[in-house]
Coordinates of C-alpha atoms in Angstrom, one line a residue:
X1 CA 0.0 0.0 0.0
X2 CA 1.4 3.4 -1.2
X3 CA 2.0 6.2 1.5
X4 CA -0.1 8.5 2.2
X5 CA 0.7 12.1 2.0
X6 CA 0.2 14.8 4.6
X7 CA -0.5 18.4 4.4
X8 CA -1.7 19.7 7.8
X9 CA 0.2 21.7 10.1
X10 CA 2.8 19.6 12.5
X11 CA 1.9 18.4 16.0
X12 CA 3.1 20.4 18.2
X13 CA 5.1 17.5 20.0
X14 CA 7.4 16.9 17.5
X15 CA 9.2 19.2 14.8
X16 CA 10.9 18.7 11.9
X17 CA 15.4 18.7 11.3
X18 CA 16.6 21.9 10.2
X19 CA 16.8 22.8 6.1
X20 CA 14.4 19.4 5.4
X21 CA 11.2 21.4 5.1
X22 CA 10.9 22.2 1.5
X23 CA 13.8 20.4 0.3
X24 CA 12.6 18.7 -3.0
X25 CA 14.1 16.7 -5.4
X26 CA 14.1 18.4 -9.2
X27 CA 11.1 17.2 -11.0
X28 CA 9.0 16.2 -8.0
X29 CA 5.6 17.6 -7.5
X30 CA 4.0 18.9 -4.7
X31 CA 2.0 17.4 -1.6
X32 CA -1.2 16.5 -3.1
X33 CA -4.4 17.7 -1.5
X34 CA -6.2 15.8 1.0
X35 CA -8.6 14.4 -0.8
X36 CA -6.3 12.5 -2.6
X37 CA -5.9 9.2 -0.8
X38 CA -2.2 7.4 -1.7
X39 CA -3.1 4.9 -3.6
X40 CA -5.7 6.7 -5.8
X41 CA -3.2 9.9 -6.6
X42 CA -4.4 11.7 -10.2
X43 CA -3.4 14.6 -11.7
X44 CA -6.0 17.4 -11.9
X45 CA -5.8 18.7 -15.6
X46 CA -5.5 15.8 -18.1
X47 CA -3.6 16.3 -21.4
X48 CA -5.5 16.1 -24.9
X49 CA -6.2 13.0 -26.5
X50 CA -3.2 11.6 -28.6
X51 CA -2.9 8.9 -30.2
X52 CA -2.8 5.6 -28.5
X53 CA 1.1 4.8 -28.7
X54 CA 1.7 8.2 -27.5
X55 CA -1.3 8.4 -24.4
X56 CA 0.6 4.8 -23.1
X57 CA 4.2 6.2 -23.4
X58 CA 2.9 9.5 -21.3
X59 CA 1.2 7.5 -19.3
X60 CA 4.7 5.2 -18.8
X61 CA 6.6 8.1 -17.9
X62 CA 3.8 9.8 -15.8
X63 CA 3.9 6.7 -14.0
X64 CA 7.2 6.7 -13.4
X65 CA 7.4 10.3 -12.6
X66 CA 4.6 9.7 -9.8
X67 CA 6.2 6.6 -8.3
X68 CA 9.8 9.0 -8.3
X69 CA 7.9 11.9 -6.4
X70 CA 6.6 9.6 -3.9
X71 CA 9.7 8.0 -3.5
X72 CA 11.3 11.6 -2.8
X73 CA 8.2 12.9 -0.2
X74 CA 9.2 9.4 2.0
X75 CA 12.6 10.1 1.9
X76 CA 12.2 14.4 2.9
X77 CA 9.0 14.3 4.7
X78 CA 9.2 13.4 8.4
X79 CA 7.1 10.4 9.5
X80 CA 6.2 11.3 13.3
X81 CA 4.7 7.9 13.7
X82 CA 7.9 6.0 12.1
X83 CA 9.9 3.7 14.4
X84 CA 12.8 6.8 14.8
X85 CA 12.3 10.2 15.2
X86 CA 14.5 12.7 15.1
X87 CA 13.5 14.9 17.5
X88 CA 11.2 15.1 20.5
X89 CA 10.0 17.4 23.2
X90 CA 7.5 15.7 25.3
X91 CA 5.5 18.4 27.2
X92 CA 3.2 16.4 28.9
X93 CA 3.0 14.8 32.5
X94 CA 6.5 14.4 34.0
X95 CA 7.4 10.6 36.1
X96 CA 7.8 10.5 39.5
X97 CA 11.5 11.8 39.8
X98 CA 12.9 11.6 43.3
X99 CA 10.9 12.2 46.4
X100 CA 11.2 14.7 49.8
X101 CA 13.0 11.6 52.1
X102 CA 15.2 10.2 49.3
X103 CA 16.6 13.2 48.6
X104 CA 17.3 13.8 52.3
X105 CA 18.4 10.1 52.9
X106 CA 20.9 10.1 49.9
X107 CA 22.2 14.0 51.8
X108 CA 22.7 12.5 55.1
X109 CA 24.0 9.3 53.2
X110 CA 26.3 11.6 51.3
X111 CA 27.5 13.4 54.7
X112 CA 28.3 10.8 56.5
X113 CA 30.7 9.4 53.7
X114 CA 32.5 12.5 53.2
X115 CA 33.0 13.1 56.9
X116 CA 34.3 9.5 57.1
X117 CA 36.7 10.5 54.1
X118 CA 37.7 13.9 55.5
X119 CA 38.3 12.3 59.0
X120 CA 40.6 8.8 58.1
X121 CA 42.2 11.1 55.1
X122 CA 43.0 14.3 58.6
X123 CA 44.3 11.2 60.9
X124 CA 46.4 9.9 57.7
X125 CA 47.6 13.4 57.2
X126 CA 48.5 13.9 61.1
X127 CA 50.6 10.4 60.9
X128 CA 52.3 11.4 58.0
X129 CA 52.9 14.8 59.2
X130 CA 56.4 15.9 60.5
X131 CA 54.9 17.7 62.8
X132 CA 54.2 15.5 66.5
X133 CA 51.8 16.3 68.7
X134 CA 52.5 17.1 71.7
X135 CA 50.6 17.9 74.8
X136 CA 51.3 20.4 78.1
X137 CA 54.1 19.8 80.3
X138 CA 56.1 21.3 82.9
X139 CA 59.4 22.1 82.4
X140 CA 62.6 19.6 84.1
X141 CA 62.5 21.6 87.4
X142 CA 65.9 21.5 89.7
X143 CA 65.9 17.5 90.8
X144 CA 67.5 18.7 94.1
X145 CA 65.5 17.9 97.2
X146 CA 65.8 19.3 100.9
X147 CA 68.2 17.3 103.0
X148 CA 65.4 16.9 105.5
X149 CA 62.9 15.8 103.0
X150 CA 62.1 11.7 102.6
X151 CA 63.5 12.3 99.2
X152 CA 66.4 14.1 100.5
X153 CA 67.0 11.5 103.4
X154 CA 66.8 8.8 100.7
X155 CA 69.2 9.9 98.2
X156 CA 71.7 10.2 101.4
X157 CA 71.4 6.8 102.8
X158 CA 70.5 4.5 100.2
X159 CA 73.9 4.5 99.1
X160 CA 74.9 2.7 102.6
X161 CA 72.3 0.3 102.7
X162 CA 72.6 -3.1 101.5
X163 CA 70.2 -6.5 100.1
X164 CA 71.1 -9.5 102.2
X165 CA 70.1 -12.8 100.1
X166 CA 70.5 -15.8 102.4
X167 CA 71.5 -19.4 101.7
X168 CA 70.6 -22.0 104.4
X169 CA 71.0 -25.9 104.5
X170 CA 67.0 -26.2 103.8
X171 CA 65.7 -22.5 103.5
X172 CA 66.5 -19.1 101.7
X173 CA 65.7 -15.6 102.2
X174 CA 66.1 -11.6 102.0
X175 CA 66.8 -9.0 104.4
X176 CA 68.5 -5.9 104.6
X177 CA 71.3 -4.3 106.7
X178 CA 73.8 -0.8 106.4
X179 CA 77.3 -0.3 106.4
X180 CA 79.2 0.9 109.4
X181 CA 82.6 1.4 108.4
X182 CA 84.9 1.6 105.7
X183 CA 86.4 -2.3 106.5
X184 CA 83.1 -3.6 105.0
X185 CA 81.0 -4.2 108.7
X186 CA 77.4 -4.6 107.8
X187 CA 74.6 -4.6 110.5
X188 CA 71.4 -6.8 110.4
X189 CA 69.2 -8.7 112.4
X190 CA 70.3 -12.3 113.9
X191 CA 67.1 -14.2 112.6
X192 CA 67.9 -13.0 108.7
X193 CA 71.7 -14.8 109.0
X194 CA 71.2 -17.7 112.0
X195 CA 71.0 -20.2 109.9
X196 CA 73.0 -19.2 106.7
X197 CA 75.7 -21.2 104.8
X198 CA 75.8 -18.3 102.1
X199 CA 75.3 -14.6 102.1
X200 CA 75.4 -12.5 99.5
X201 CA 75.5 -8.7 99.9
X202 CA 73.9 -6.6 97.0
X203 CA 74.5 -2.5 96.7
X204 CA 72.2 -0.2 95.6
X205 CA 74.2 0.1 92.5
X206 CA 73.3 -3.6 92.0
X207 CA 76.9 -4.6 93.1
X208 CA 77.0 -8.1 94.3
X209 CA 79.5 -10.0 96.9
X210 CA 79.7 -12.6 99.2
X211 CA 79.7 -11.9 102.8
X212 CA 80.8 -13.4 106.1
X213 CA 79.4 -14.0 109.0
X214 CA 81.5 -11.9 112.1
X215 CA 79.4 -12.3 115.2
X216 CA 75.8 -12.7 116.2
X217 CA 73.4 -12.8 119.3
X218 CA 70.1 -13.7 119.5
X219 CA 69.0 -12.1 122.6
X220 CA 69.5 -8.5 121.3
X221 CA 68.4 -10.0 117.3
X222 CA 71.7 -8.8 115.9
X223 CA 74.6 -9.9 113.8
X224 CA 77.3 -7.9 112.0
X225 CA 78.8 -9.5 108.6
X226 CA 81.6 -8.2 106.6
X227 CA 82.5 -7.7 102.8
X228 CA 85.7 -7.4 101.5
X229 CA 87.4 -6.1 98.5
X230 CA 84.7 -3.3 98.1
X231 CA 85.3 0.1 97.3
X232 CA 83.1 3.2 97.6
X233 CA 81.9 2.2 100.7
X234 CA 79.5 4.7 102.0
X235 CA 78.7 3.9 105.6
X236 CA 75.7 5.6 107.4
X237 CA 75.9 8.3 110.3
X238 CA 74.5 7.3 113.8
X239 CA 72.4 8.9 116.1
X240 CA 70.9 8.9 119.5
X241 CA 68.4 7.1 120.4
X242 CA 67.7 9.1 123.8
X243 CA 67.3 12.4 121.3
X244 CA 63.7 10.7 119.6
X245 CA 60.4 11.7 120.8
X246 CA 57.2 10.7 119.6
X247 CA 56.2 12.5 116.9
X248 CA 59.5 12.8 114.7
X249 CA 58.9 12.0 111.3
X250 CA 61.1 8.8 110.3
X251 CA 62.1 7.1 107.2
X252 CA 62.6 3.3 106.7
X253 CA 64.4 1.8 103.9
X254 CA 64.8 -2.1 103.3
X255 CA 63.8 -5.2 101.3
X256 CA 60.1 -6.0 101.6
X257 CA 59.3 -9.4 99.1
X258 CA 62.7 -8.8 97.9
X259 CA 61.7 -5.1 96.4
X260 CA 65.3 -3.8 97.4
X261 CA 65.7 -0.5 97.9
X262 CA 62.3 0.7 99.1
X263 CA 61.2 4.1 101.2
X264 CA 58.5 4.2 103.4
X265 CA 58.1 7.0 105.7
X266 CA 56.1 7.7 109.2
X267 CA 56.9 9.2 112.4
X268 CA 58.1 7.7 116.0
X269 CA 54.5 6.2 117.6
X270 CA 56.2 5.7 120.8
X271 CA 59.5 4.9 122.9
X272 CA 60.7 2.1 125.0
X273 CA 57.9 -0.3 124.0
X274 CA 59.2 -3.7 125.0
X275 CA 58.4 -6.5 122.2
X276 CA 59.5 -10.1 122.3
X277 CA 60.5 -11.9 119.1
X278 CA 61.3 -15.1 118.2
X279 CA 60.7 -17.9 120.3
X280 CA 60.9 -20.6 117.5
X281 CA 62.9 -23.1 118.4
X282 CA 60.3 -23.4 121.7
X283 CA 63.2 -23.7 124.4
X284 CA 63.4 -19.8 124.9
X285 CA 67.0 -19.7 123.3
X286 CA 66.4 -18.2 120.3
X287 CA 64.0 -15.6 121.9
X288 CA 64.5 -11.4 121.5
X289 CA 64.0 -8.3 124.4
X290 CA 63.9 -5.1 122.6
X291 CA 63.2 -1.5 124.5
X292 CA 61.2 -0.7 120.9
X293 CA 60.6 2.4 119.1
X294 CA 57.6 1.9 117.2
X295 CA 56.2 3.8 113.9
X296 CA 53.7 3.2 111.8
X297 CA 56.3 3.8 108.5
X298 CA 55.8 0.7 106.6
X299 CA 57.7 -2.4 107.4
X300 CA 57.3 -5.8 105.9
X301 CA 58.8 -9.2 105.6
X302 CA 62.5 -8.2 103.9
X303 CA 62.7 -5.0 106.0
X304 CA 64.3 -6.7 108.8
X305 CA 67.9 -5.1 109.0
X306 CA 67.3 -1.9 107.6
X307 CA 67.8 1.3 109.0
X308 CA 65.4 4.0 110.8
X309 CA 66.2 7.2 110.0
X310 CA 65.5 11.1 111.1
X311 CA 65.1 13.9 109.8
X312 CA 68.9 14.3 109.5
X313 CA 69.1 11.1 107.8
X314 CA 71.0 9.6 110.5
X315 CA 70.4 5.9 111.9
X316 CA 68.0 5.9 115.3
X317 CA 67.2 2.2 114.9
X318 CA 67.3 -0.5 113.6
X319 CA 63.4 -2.6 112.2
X320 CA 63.5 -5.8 113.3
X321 CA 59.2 -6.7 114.2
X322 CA 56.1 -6.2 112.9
X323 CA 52.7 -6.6 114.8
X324 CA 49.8 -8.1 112.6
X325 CA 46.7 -9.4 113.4
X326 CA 45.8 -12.0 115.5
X327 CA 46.4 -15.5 113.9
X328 CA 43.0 -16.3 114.3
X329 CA 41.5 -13.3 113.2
X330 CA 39.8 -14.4 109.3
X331 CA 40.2 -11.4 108.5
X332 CA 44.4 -11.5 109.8
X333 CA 46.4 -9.2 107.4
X334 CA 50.1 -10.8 107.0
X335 CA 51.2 -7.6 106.1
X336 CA 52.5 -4.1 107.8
X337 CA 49.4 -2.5 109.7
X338 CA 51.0 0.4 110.6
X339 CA 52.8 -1.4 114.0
X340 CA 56.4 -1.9 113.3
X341 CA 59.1 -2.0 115.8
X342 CA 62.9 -1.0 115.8
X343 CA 66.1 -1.7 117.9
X344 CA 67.2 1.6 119.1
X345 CA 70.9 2.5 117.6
X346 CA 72.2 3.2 121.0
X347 CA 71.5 -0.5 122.0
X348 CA 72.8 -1.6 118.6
X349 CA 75.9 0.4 118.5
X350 CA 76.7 -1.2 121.8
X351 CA 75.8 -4.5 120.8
X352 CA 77.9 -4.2 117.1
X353 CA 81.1 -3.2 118.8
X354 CA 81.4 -6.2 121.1
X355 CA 80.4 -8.6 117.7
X356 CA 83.4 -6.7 115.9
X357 CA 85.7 -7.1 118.4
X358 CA 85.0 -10.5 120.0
X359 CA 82.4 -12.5 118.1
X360 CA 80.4 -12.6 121.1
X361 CA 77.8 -9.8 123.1
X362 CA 77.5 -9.2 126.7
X363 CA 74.3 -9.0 128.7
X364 CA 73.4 -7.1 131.9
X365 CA 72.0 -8.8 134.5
X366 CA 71.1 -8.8 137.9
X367 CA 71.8 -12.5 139.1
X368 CA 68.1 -13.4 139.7
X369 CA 65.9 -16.6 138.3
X370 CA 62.2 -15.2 137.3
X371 CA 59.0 -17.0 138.0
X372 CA 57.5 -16.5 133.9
X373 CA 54.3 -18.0 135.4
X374 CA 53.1 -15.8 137.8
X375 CA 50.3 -13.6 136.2
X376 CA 50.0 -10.5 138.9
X377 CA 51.1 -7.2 138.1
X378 CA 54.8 -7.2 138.2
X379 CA 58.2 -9.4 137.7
X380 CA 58.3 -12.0 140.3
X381 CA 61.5 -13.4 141.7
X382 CA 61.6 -17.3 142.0
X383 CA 61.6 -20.0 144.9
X384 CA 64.4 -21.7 143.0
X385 CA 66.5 -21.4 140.1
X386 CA 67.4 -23.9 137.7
X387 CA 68.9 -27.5 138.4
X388 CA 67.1 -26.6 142.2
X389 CA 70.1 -24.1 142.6
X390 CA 68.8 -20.2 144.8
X391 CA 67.1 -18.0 142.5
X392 CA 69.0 -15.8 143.8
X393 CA 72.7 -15.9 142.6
X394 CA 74.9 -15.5 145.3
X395 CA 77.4 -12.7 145.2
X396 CA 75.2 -11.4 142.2
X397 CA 74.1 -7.6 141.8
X398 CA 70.6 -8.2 143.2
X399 CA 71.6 -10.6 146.5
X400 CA 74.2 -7.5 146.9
X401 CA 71.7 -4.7 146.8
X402 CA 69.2 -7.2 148.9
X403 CA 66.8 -8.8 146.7
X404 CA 65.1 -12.2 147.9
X405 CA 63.1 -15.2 146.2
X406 CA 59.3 -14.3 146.2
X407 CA 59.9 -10.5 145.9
X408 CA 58.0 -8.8 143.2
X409 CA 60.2 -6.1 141.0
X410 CA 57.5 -3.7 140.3
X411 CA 59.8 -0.6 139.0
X412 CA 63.2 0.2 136.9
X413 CA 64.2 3.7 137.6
X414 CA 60.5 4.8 138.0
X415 CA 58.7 3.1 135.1
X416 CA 56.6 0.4 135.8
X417 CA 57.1 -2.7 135.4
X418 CA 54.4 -5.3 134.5
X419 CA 55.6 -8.4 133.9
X420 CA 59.0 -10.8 133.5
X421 CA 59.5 -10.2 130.0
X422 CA 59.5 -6.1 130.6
X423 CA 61.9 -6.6 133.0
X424 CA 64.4 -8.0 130.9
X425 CA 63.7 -5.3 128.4
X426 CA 64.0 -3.0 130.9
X427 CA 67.5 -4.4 132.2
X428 CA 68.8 -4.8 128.5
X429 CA 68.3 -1.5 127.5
X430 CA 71.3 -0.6 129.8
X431 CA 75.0 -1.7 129.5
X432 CA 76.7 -4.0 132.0
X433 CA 77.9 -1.8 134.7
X434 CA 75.0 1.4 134.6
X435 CA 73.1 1.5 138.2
X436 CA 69.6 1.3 138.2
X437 CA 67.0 1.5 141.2
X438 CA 64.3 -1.5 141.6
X439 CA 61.2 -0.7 143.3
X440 CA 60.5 -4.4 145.3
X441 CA 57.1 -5.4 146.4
X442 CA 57.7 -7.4 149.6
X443 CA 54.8 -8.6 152.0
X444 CA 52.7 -6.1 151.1
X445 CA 55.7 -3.5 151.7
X446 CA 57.2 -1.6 148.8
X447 CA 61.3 -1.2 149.3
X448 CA 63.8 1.1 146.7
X449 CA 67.2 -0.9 146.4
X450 CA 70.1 0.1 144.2
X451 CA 71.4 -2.3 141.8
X452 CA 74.6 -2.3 139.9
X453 CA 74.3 -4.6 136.9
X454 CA 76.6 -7.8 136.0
X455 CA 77.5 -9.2 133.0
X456 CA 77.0 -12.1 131.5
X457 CA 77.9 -13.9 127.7
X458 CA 75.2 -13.9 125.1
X459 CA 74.0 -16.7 122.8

């Protein structure tokens, strides 16, 4: 079926390419009018008749002419229902496009990536950067310290005190001591060296060598040992015992668990508290007297040894106890709870000069044999003495200033007495030779009698 040709005006949805509109091909005839249907085309003025030869050659080449024209319009003419336009503008109802909550889901969608990429690519920057961060800090102040600080009484004794590791046939263990001369005399505490068959001394520069054994005794819990070969020795000053009051700030320094070289710090709690220590071995041998000073610095196992210090960093005793909780307590605390006790230096300086010169340490006494049971207020003297001999020793100091069995010592110098143990303490606290004046509780009558002490070998 031939197409069929239209005249009317364009839609005005589509429009036609530039320079096609009345482009023509030479020869071709006009759009017919719309009456003319495709197939049924005619021309509107006929020629005149000719002959019949001629009429079928025009009529041939009319034909042709026709079928050429048509030919042309198709390939000029736009088609807007053909399979391909060429251009179009469609002006009607627009789709649906992107709604209110997308939009704002693919903005916050959108932030939320860049701010992921600006923050990894800043941290990436900031670690690639030369320059460091770096945050506020005080300036390195003077590291000098007052002499009478803790810090300032450390940095002057450490250097003097020593690490004592301990080798025994079945048992080890750690305590501490100080240096007291420049020949290498260290003291300590008896029950860190009784039983040692190896010590070895460690400085606070981490120095290590062997030490021997010079003298001990275990009623006063001290023992002096010696290194040799050392050099740089810094020993520690002493001081007076008799100058501490309660109240003075102390430091300790020792070995607690084996933590060498540590500070605590407290004051004095109180003077001439008499402790008792050891008692082990269960025959009494191996048992301590000690006129205390107790503080509340912190002292633990590995302390024992160590030195007390004042304010002046100068030695006022030496730790050797602790107090915890009662062994049946479940709530016991194995550790320091502020009740820590310390041979004074005046008893120890004593005591370290007879170990360095003989081996061996002397005891005061008084020549009597104490009843340990009797349970009243005060030291009671025997019936007998050991092996049924008097319990008083003849020709002693207390049968020559008139002491009998059965009296009951209830005084040394004025401070009360309260038991046999605190009389012992009381009597060791003084050196062999000093007087002292017993108060003596005797049927019911109280009598003062002067006393010189004796001496007598220690264990």
């Amino acid at each position: 079926m031939a197409d069929r040709q239209q005249t009317d005006p364009a839609p005005q949805w589509w429009s036609r390419p530039d320079g096609t509109t009345d482009a023509r091909r030479e020869g071709v005839p006009s759009p017919r009018p719309e009456s003319a249907t495709d197939g049924e085309a005619q021309d509107e003025v006929r020629p005149a008749p000719q002959d019949e030869a001629q009429d079928e050659a025009q009529g041939e080449a009319q034909g042709e002419a026709r079928a050429d024209a048509q030919a042309a319009v198709r390939a000029v003419r736009y088609d807007p229902w053909g399979d391909q336009p060429l251009h179009a503008v469609d002006r009607g109802r627009r789709g649906p496009g992107f709604r209110l909550w997308q939009v704002a889901a693919l903005a916050a969608a959108t932030a939320l990536l860049a701010g992921g990429i600006g923050g990894y690519l800043g941290v990436l920057a900031e670690r690639q950067s030369s320059t460091r961060l770096e945050l506020p800090q005080a300036a390195v102040a003077d590291k000098g310290r007052a002499p009478e600080s803790v810090a300032g009484i450390a940095a002057t004794a450490l250097p003097g005190v020593v690490t004592l590791h301990v080798r025994g046939a079945s048992s080890s263990g750690t305590g501490t001591g100080f240096v007291l001369d420049q020949q290498g005399h260290i003291l300590t505490n008896n029950h860190v060296v009784a039983d040692a068959k190896e010590i070895a001394v460690t400085f606070s520069t981490g120095e290590s060598v062997t030490a021997e054994l010079v003298g001990r005794d275990s009623g006063y819990d001290l023992a002096v040992v010696k290194v040799s070969g050392v050099r740089g020795l810094q020993p520690l000053s002493l001081g007076n015992s008799e100058n501490v009051k309660v109240g003075d700030p102390v430091v300790a320094i020792g070995a607690p668990f084996d933590l060498s070289n540590t500070v605590t710090a407290g004051i004095i709690s109180a003077t001439g508290r008499p402790v008792t220590a050891g008692g082990d071995k269960g025959d009494g041998s191996d048992i301590s007297y000690v006129d205390a000073l107790q503080t509340d610095a912190p002292i633990n196992p590995g302390n024992s040894g160590g030195p007390l210090l004042d304010a002046k960093a100068h030695v006022v005793g030496i730790n050797s106890a602790i107090r915890g909780a009662d062994k049946d307590d479940p709530a016991r605390q194995g550790g320091s709870i502020g009740l820590g006790f310390a041979i004074p230096i005046n008893q120890g300086k004593r005591v370290a000069e007879e170990l360095i010169r003989t081996g061996r340490a002397t005891h005061p006494v008084i020549g009597v044999t104490l009843d340990m049971q009797y349970t009243g207020d005060g030291a009671r003297v025997g019936d007998k003495g050991e092996d049924g001999k008097p319990a008083v020793t003849a020709g002693g100091p207390a049968a020559r200033a008139g002491v009998k069995a059965g009296d009951v010592i209830t005084k040394v110098d004025g401070q009360r007495v309260r038991g046999g143990d605190e009389l012992i303490i009381k009597i060791r606290a003084h050196r062999p030779g000093d007087p002292l004046t017993l108060t003596v509780l005797r049927e019911g009558r109280e009598r003062t009698l002067e006393v010189v002490l004796g001496s007598a070998n220690g264990s």
